[in-house]
Amino acid sequence: MNVNSWTFDRQSLTPLYLQLYHQLREAILQGTFGAQRRLPPSRQLADELGVARITVSQAYEQLVAEGFVVRRPGAGTFIASQLPLALIEETHTAETPFQPQFSSWGQRVMATAVPSANKQPKPEIDFGFGRSFPHIFPYDIWRRLLARYLSTDDVMLSRYGSVAGFFPLREALADYLTRWRSVVCTAEQVVIVNGAQQALDILARLLLEPGDEVLVETPGYADAAALFALNGAVLTAVPVDDAGFCLDQIPARSRARLAFVTPSNQFPHGGTLPLERRLALLQWARQHNTLLIEDDYDGELRYDGRPLAALQGLAADERVVYLGTFSKVLFPALRLSYVVLPPGLVRLFVQAKQLIDRGAPTLTQAAVADFMREGHFERHLRHLRQAYGQRRHTLVAALQTHLPQVRYADEPAGLHVMLYLPERLAETAVVEAAAEVGVGVYPAAPYFMKRPSPPAILLGFSGLSESEIAEGVARLGAALAGLE
Amino acid sequence: MNVNSWTFDRQSLTPLYLQLYHQLREAILQGTFGAQRRLPPSRQLADELGVARITVSQAYEQLVAEGFVVRRPGAGTFIASQLPLALIEETHTAETPFQPQFSSWGQRVMATAVPSANKQPKPEIDFGFGRSFPHIFPYDIWRRLLARYLSTDDVMLSRYGSVAGFFPLREALADYLTRWRSVVCTAEQVVIVNGAQQALDILARLLLEPGDEVLVETPGYADAAALFALNGAVLTAVPVDDAGFCLDQIPARSRARLAFVTPSNQFPHGGTLPLERRLALLQWARQHNTLLIEDDYDGELRYDGRPLAALQGLAADERVVYLGTFSKVLFPALRLSYVVLPPGLVRLFVQAKQLIDRGAPTLTQAAVADFMREGHFERHLRHLRQAYGQRRHTLVAALQTHLPQVRYADEPAGLHVMLYLPERLAETAVVEAAAEVGVGVYPAAPYFMKRPSPPAILLGFSGLSESEIAEGVARLGAALAGLE
């Protein structure tokens, strides 16, 4: 055995004996101790390596505990006799790494385009969306609420939470949704999920067989569509107009099991589904025995008054699943969303969730529950609506000045505006031209389920100040003028 | 319209106008305004109801915004003419609620026994397991680390986290696992998951087709077995002995795609898989092209020295997925687990996770990363090992005194002991007899994949003081004596 090649890092956090253990273990696994299977006496090895004898003893002890070596009193330390050295060598020197064979689900995951992390330098003025505006969040209150549950001896920390969510949070949500969104529900129907995607995944698995049809909006929430497709669904893309989902464009032969809609503010086009379309959609769903999934991802964020009533509350036949999230109105890093389920779905949904995921962190849920119950949530929403409403106003005013040729659904809601560009412009060229003047805008093509899609870009305004918004649109207008 | 039946709660948090809006909306949906479709003038309705006129105006405004009514200047407020009243009535008075049809996955969820929440009063001395011992946790440090990331303007809060986990936490884990568990990995192979169940679910979906075979231990981790079965796997249950997984009991015809094992401390029997069995298992897996999943749910908790090396580090052919969790060593409410993936699985696993769940809360991950990097984690583990080691010692000593007739794997590790009872005793009778003397013990039958199972109970010791443990075992001994 040649110990001269062994190295020790005396500055490392890893104790010396552990460093020695790793090297001894590797030497055993490589078969370098030869047929005699005897390790050097600890005093001898310590001298050769220039370490304390206790270091060697501790390393040997670990090897004994793990079964690599045995001590024979009076004779020394030997590689365990029952260890098949040939097997070790064979096992340890296998050259071909494991090649996984993927299931059809795995192959669909592989085929699903997942946007890669943006490697571009962050633009000076970034109209990214799906962001909150962190400056308005009441951090002091939030810290105080979290601290309340951080005391020792608290069951919040020492036990697993409830699968369906922390009950006081479910109660606070049921109360809030009933009062502000006309959702009809009890706290038992509200289930806390780790993001809307989780709720959609569970619903798809519970309700869809491969080949089942699902209606989605186009343009629409691409991740939801991807999830249904992943679970084997056949998608039917229904176009939207400025008033949202176009019911009359559902194919007559449709036998959809599920329809995914965004009635409060169509994503990403913008627009609120009018009452008569809501009623007609509910009637269509009843005639076709379709379950509707209402994704109310930012229904709180209306700037012309209070939020509008949800579709869920209009359906007397328990046919609507309502999805909401705290990502947009508190902060995304919370990862807390919620689903209001029809009574007939609650038990099985929770049972499925229990099998795949034991529930969200109790501590955060408790803090959010208090945040809601003590009035901070509704106050925070008012602040958000004011701040975002002003930003949206600034954005629209700048668009009218600098980009009069673009169309958009002028809905006083949401966190972005989707601009339909003149047909002769290519979306990618616009994105690139904007990037060259330090402005980040985002292509709309990924949100269209039917090709070719009209040229369009998305401008999120929630992460920018009003002056940045005005400046960004001015630069974008100049960049577009350069393209024409 | 009869407004006399309408009620207002002046103490409610819900503004009066919102209370009125809800009642007006319901009246419209019920068709009680008749053919004229005209709402009373706001002044008149205010007088009838004894509320301010502005209250009525605000309620009407909300109904206008939602499309229920329109204002005709000079004529009054009318139910919107395009609203099909017959349709409203039909939609709103549907009598048969939606009846979901469940998929085969949904039907398997329905058929899976999920333990119902324990409705029994909490026993005086509860040998429950899967709990941490909250008194030892360094709350002050934890609070300080959390507060560090709670400042305003922090990207921690305002952006979605990385799907694979917060990178500094993945680095801290890779470093820790390399140093202390001989896991061979880079930070890129470490992925943060929302509980081990989520990792198993994604792996099962990526790798299994319905009908594929999976090896599980019996007794074993029932939730993992349930998850594989849920995803269509055919389970082969392999018995364990005091040294863990019995390789020689794998059926010769086995073509398992996956094997789920707990080599560090077999769950729930107890016992550490010896080195020669580990090597033989790796060889078997290579011969059968099987992926091994090593669940190291409490590998840190050994009381006779430092933790033992993981199986993962012995496999040179990237054939082992390693699962670990913070639930046992920090606190369960964190809901943070991690998986170390073979390089060939990382990309697809993360892509799947991105589609179904955008990642764990960044704030907590950042705090845990610092907790590890600043040495608190390893110090805390030493404290835990000391506290739990003493408790386990007390438990075993009490068992020798009061229950000499029971057998158990005497492994100085873990958070519970599994007692095999004399064959003539029925498990349920023992659990009930213990409950009658105020002692909570837990049946082992749910962990056996083959029936009938030997009578056995589980005693967790991590939530009790040493005197409670001694007293609990004494009571249990007396209760068992009464049964014989």
mmCIF file of C-alpha atoms in Angstrom, chain B residues 159-358:
data_model
loop_
_atom_site.group_PDB
_atom_site.id
_atom_site.type_symbol
_atom_site.label_atom_id
_atom_site.label_comp_id
_atom_site.label_asym_id
_atom_site.label_seq_id
_atom_site.Cartn_x
_atom_site.Cartn_y
_atom_site.Cartn_z
ATOM 1 C CA ARG B 159 -39.245 35.629 -6.863
ATOM 2 C CA TYR B 160 -40.074 32.032 -7.426
ATOM 3 C CA GLY B 161 -37.303 29.797 -6.159
ATOM 4 C CA SER B 162 -35.309 27.357 -8.200
ATOM 5 C CA VAL B 163 -37.209 24.150 -8.977
ATOM 6 C CA ALA B 164 -34.326 21.925 -7.913
ATOM 7 C CA GLY B 165 -33.899 23.840 -4.665
ATOM 8 C CA PHE B 166 -31.948 26.788 -3.321
ATOM 9 C CA PHE B 167 -28.428 26.173 -4.604
ATOM 10 C CA PRO B 168 -26.500 27.044 -1.406
ATOM 11 C CA LEU B 169 -28.617 24.456 0.428
ATOM 12 C CA ARG B 170 -27.855 21.861 -2.231
ATOM 13 C CA GLU B 171 -24.159 22.680 -1.829
ATOM 14 C CA ALA B 172 -24.324 22.444 1.954
ATOM 15 C CA LEU B 173 -26.062 19.075 1.681
ATOM 16 C CA ALA B 174 -23.584 17.699 -0.859
ATOM 17 C CA ASP B 175 -20.737 18.727 1.430
ATOM 18 C CA TYR B 176 -22.401 17.267 4.520
ATOM 19 C CA LEU B 177 -23.391 13.994 2.841
ATOM 20 C CA THR B 178 -19.923 13.545 1.367
ATOM 21 C CA ARG B 179 -18.179 14.157 4.668
ATOM 22 C CA TRP B 180 -20.493 12.301 7.020
ATOM 23 C CA ARG B 181 -22.249 9.656 4.969
ATOM 24 C CA SER B 182 -19.721 8.854 2.232
ATOM 25 C CA VAL B 183 -22.308 9.730 -0.360
ATOM 26 C CA VAL B 184 -20.647 10.385 -3.712
ATOM 27 C CA CYS B 185 -22.288 13.391 -5.323
ATOM 28 C CA THR B 186 -22.071 16.950 -6.566
ATOM 29 C CA ALA B 187 -24.462 19.712 -5.488
ATOM 30 C CA GLU B 188 -26.165 19.403 -8.891
ATOM 31 C CA GLN B 189 -27.280 15.862 -8.028
ATOM 32 C CA VAL B 190 -28.977 17.031 -4.821
ATOM 33 C CA VAL B 191 -32.587 18.096 -5.361
ATOM 34 C CA ILE B 192 -34.779 19.546 -2.619
ATOM 35 C CA VAL B 193 -38.219 17.935 -2.449
ATOM 36 C CA ASN B 194 -41.348 18.552 -0.477
ATOM 37 C CA GLY B 195 -41.103 15.303 1.480
ATOM 38 C CA ALA B 196 -39.743 11.900 0.526
ATOM 39 C CA GLN B 197 -43.166 10.900 -0.813
ATOM 40 C CA GLN B 198 -42.852 13.490 -3.543
ATOM 41 C CA ALA B 199 -39.500 12.095 -4.636
ATOM 42 C CA LEU B 200 -40.901 8.562 -4.694
ATOM 43 C CA ASP B 201 -43.960 9.674 -6.641
ATOM 44 C CA ILE B 202 -41.877 11.389 -9.307
ATOM 45 C CA LEU B 203 -39.473 8.442 -9.551
ATOM 46 C CA ALA B 204 -42.362 5.989 -9.841
ATOM 47 C CA ARG B 205 -44.005 8.032 -12.576
ATOM 48 C CA LEU B 206 -40.745 8.502 -14.477
ATOM 49 C CA LEU B 207 -39.663 4.889 -14.323
ATOM 50 C CA LEU B 208 -42.668 2.590 -13.960
ATOM 51 C CA GLU B 209 -45.290 1.376 -16.361
ATOM 52 C CA PRO B 210 -48.379 -0.325 -14.933
ATOM 53 C CA GLY B 211 -47.485 -3.935 -14.181
ATOM 54 C CA ASP B 212 -43.775 -3.282 -13.531
ATOM 55 C CA GLU B 213 -42.360 -5.045 -10.475
ATOM 56 C CA VAL B 214 -40.992 -3.207 -7.425
ATOM 57 C CA LEU B 215 -39.234 -4.848 -4.467
ATOM 58 C CA VAL B 216 -40.203 -3.548 -1.032
ATOM 59 C CA GLU B 217 -39.266 -4.674 2.453
ATOM 60 C CA THR B 218 -41.728 -6.369 4.812
ATOM 61 C CA PRO B 219 -42.256 -5.072 7.392
ATOM 62 C CA GLY B 220 -41.535 -1.819 5.663
ATOM 63 C CA TYR B 221 -42.444 1.747 4.907
ATOM 64 C CA ALA B 222 -46.094 1.246 3.970
ATOM 65 C CA ASP B 223 -46.562 4.690 2.408
ATOM 66 C CA ALA B 224 -43.778 4.032 -0.086
ATOM 67 C CA ALA B 225 -45.295 0.679 -1.015
ATOM 68 C CA ALA B 226 -48.712 2.346 -1.386
ATOM 69 C CA LEU B 227 -47.221 4.941 -3.701
ATOM 70 C CA PHE B 228 -45.646 2.367 -5.989
ATOM 71 C CA ALA B 229 -48.921 0.399 -6.068
ATOM 72 C CA LEU B 230 -50.836 3.596 -6.797
ATOM 73 C CA ASN B 231 -48.689 4.113 -9.858
ATOM 74 C CA GLY B 232 -49.554 0.647 -11.093
ATOM 75 C CA ALA B 233 -46.565 -1.326 -9.788
ATOM 76 C CA VAL B 234 -46.785 -4.985 -8.784
ATOM 77 C CA LEU B 235 -45.121 -5.270 -5.382
ATOM 78 C CA THR B 236 -42.841 -8.103 -4.309
ATOM 79 C CA ALA B 237 -42.437 -8.020 -0.526
ATOM 80 C CA VAL B 238 -39.027 -9.239 0.655
ATOM 81 C CA PRO B 239 -38.747 -10.200 4.344
ATOM 82 C CA VAL B 240 -36.180 -8.618 6.627
ATOM 83 C CA ASP B 241 -34.295 -10.062 9.580
ATOM 84 C CA ASP B 242 -32.303 -8.324 12.324
ATOM 85 C CA ALA B 243 -29.706 -7.395 9.703
ATOM 86 C CA GLY B 244 -32.224 -5.954 7.261
ATOM 87 C CA PHE B 245 -33.190 -6.874 3.722
ATOM 88 C CA CYS B 246 -32.924 -10.646 3.031
ATOM 89 C CA LEU B 247 -31.433 -10.787 -0.412
ATOM 90 C CA ASP B 248 -31.768 -14.564 -0.595
ATOM 91 C CA GLN B 249 -35.526 -14.212 -0.336
ATOM 92 C CA ILE B 250 -35.901 -12.292 -3.578
ATOM 93 C CA PRO B 251 -37.810 -14.675 -5.889
ATOM 94 C CA ALA B 252 -35.560 -16.070 -8.598
ATOM 95 C CA ARG B 253 -38.017 -14.952 -11.293
ATOM 96 C CA SER B 254 -37.890 -11.341 -10.110
ATOM 97 C CA ARG B 255 -37.513 -8.722 -12.823
ATOM 98 C CA ALA B 256 -37.888 -5.739 -10.496
ATOM 99 C CA ARG B 257 -37.334 -2.312 -12.053
ATOM 100 C CA LEU B 258 -36.964 -0.695 -8.622
ATOM 101 C CA ALA B 259 -36.101 -1.841 -5.108
ATOM 102 C CA PHE B 260 -36.897 0.301 -2.070
ATOM 103 C CA VAL B 261 -34.566 -0.376 0.869
ATOM 104 C CA THR B 262 -33.658 1.167 4.252
ATOM 105 C CA PRO B 263 -30.084 -0.059 4.776
ATOM 106 C CA SER B 264 -29.007 2.359 7.532
ATOM 107 C CA ASN B 265 -31.750 1.326 9.920
ATOM 108 C CA GLN B 266 -34.458 -0.936 8.576
ATOM 109 C CA PHE B 267 -37.890 0.615 8.981
ATOM 110 C CA PRO B 268 -39.681 -0.362 11.137
ATOM 111 C CA HIS B 269 -37.944 -3.565 12.276
ATOM 112 C CA GLY B 270 -34.573 -1.961 13.068
ATOM 113 C CA GLY B 271 -31.158 -3.234 11.959
ATOM 114 C CA THR B 272 -28.281 -2.152 9.767
ATOM 115 C CA LEU B 273 -27.583 -3.902 6.484
ATOM 116 C CA PRO B 274 -24.078 -5.449 6.744
ATOM 117 C CA LEU B 275 -21.467 -4.627 4.168
ATOM 118 C CA GLU B 276 -21.517 -8.036 2.473
ATOM 119 C CA ARG B 277 -25.284 -7.807 1.958
ATOM 120 C CA ARG B 278 -24.884 -4.304 0.583
ATOM 121 C CA LEU B 279 -22.334 -5.472 -1.931
ATOM 122 C CA ALA B 280 -24.438 -8.478 -2.873
ATOM 123 C CA LEU B 281 -27.493 -6.239 -3.294
ATOM 124 C CA LEU B 282 -25.554 -3.917 -5.596
ATOM 125 C CA GLN B 283 -24.383 -6.918 -7.609
ATOM 126 C CA TRP B 284 -27.926 -8.311 -7.818
ATOM 127 C CA ALA B 285 -29.206 -4.913 -8.935
ATOM 128 C CA ARG B 286 -26.588 -4.708 -11.659
ATOM 129 C CA GLN B 287 -27.399 -8.175 -12.900
ATOM 130 C CA HIS B 288 -31.118 -7.345 -13.031
ATOM 131 C CA ASN B 289 -30.749 -3.706 -14.172
ATOM 132 C CA THR B 290 -32.673 -2.569 -11.095
ATOM 133 C CA LEU B 291 -32.542 0.933 -9.653
ATOM 134 C CA LEU B 292 -32.133 0.947 -5.871
ATOM 135 C CA ILE B 293 -33.832 3.594 -3.743
ATOM 136 C CA GLU B 294 -32.071 4.011 -0.414
ATOM 137 C CA ASP B 295 -34.336 5.713 2.098
ATOM 138 C CA ASP B 296 -32.053 7.111 4.759
ATOM 139 C CA TYR B 297 -34.877 8.627 6.791
ATOM 140 C CA ASP B 298 -32.951 8.725 10.085
ATOM 141 C CA GLY B 299 -29.418 7.657 9.262
ATOM 142 C CA GLU B 300 -28.010 10.523 11.353
ATOM 143 C CA LEU B 301 -29.477 9.057 14.508
ATOM 144 C CA ARG B 302 -26.984 6.412 15.621
ATOM 145 C CA TYR B 303 -26.099 6.293 19.288
ATOM 146 C CA ASP B 304 -22.940 4.142 19.255
ATOM 147 C CA GLY B 305 -20.647 6.376 17.234
ATOM 148 C CA ARG B 306 -20.878 8.386 14.093
ATOM 149 C CA PRO B 307 -23.400 7.613 11.354
ATOM 150 C CA LEU B 308 -22.526 4.820 8.964
ATOM 151 C CA ALA B 309 -21.707 5.240 5.301
ATOM 152 C CA ALA B 310 -24.616 5.152 2.893
ATOM 153 C CA LEU B 311 -25.215 2.405 0.345
ATOM 154 C CA GLN B 312 -25.119 5.085 -2.352
ATOM 155 C CA GLY B 313 -21.382 5.626 -1.964
ATOM 156 C CA LEU B 314 -20.610 1.945 -2.585
ATOM 157 C CA ALA B 315 -22.254 1.876 -6.001
ATOM 158 C CA ALA B 316 -19.800 2.924 -8.666
ATOM 159 C CA ASP B 317 -22.392 2.482 -11.391
ATOM 160 C CA GLU B 318 -24.805 5.272 -10.400
ATOM 161 C CA ARG B 319 -27.524 2.806 -9.520
ATOM 162 C CA VAL B 320 -28.674 4.201 -6.167
ATOM 163 C CA VAL B 321 -31.075 7.057 -5.459
ATOM 164 C CA TYR B 322 -30.477 8.387 -1.944
ATOM 165 C CA LEU B 323 -33.365 9.934 0.026
ATOM 166 C CA GLY B 324 -32.890 12.024 3.152
ATOM 167 C CA THR B 325 -35.067 14.329 5.219
ATOM 168 C CA PHE B 326 -34.877 17.166 7.718
ATOM 169 C CA SER B 327 -38.174 16.107 9.300
ATOM 170 C CA LYS B 328 -36.546 13.831 11.850
ATOM 171 C CA VAL B 329 -33.518 15.935 12.717
ATOM 172 C CA LEU B 330 -34.843 19.484 12.517
ATOM 173 C CA PHE B 331 -38.611 19.495 12.738
ATOM 174 C CA PRO B 332 -41.373 17.835 10.731
ATOM 175 C CA ALA B 333 -43.260 21.064 10.052
ATOM 176 C CA LEU B 334 -40.368 22.157 7.803
ATOM 177 C CA ARG B 335 -41.440 19.682 5.112
ATOM 178 C CA LEU B 336 -37.979 19.643 3.585
ATOM 179 C CA SER B 337 -36.478 16.481 2.200
ATOM 180 C CA TYR B 338 -33.821 15.875 -0.395
ATOM 181 C CA VAL B 339 -32.897 13.323 -2.970
ATOM 182 C CA VAL B 340 -29.455 12.560 -4.399
ATOM 183 C CA LEU B 341 -29.999 11.390 -7.963
ATOM 184 C CA PRO B 342 -27.745 9.475 -10.316
ATOM 185 C CA PRO B 343 -26.424 11.951 -12.908
ATOM 186 C CA GLY B 344 -28.533 10.356 -15.645
ATOM 187 C CA LEU B 345 -31.767 11.050 -13.752
ATOM 188 C CA VAL B 346 -31.239 14.646 -12.623
ATOM 189 C CA ARG B 347 -32.456 16.523 -15.675
ATOM 190 C CA LEU B 348 -35.671 14.595 -16.173
ATOM 191 C CA PHE B 349 -36.491 14.530 -12.458
ATOM 192 C CA VAL B 350 -36.134 18.310 -12.227
ATOM 193 C CA GLN B 351 -38.127 18.792 -15.409
ATOM 194 C CA ALA B 352 -40.941 16.636 -14.007
ATOM 195 C CA LYS B 353 -40.826 18.502 -10.728
ATOM 196 C CA GLN B 354 -41.021 21.802 -12.559
ATOM 197 C CA LEU B 355 -44.192 20.705 -14.296
ATOM 198 C CA ILE B 356 -45.980 19.586 -11.138
ATOM 199 C CA ASP B 357 -44.541 21.818 -8.415
ATOM 200 C CA ARG B 358 -42.351 24.878 -8.653
#
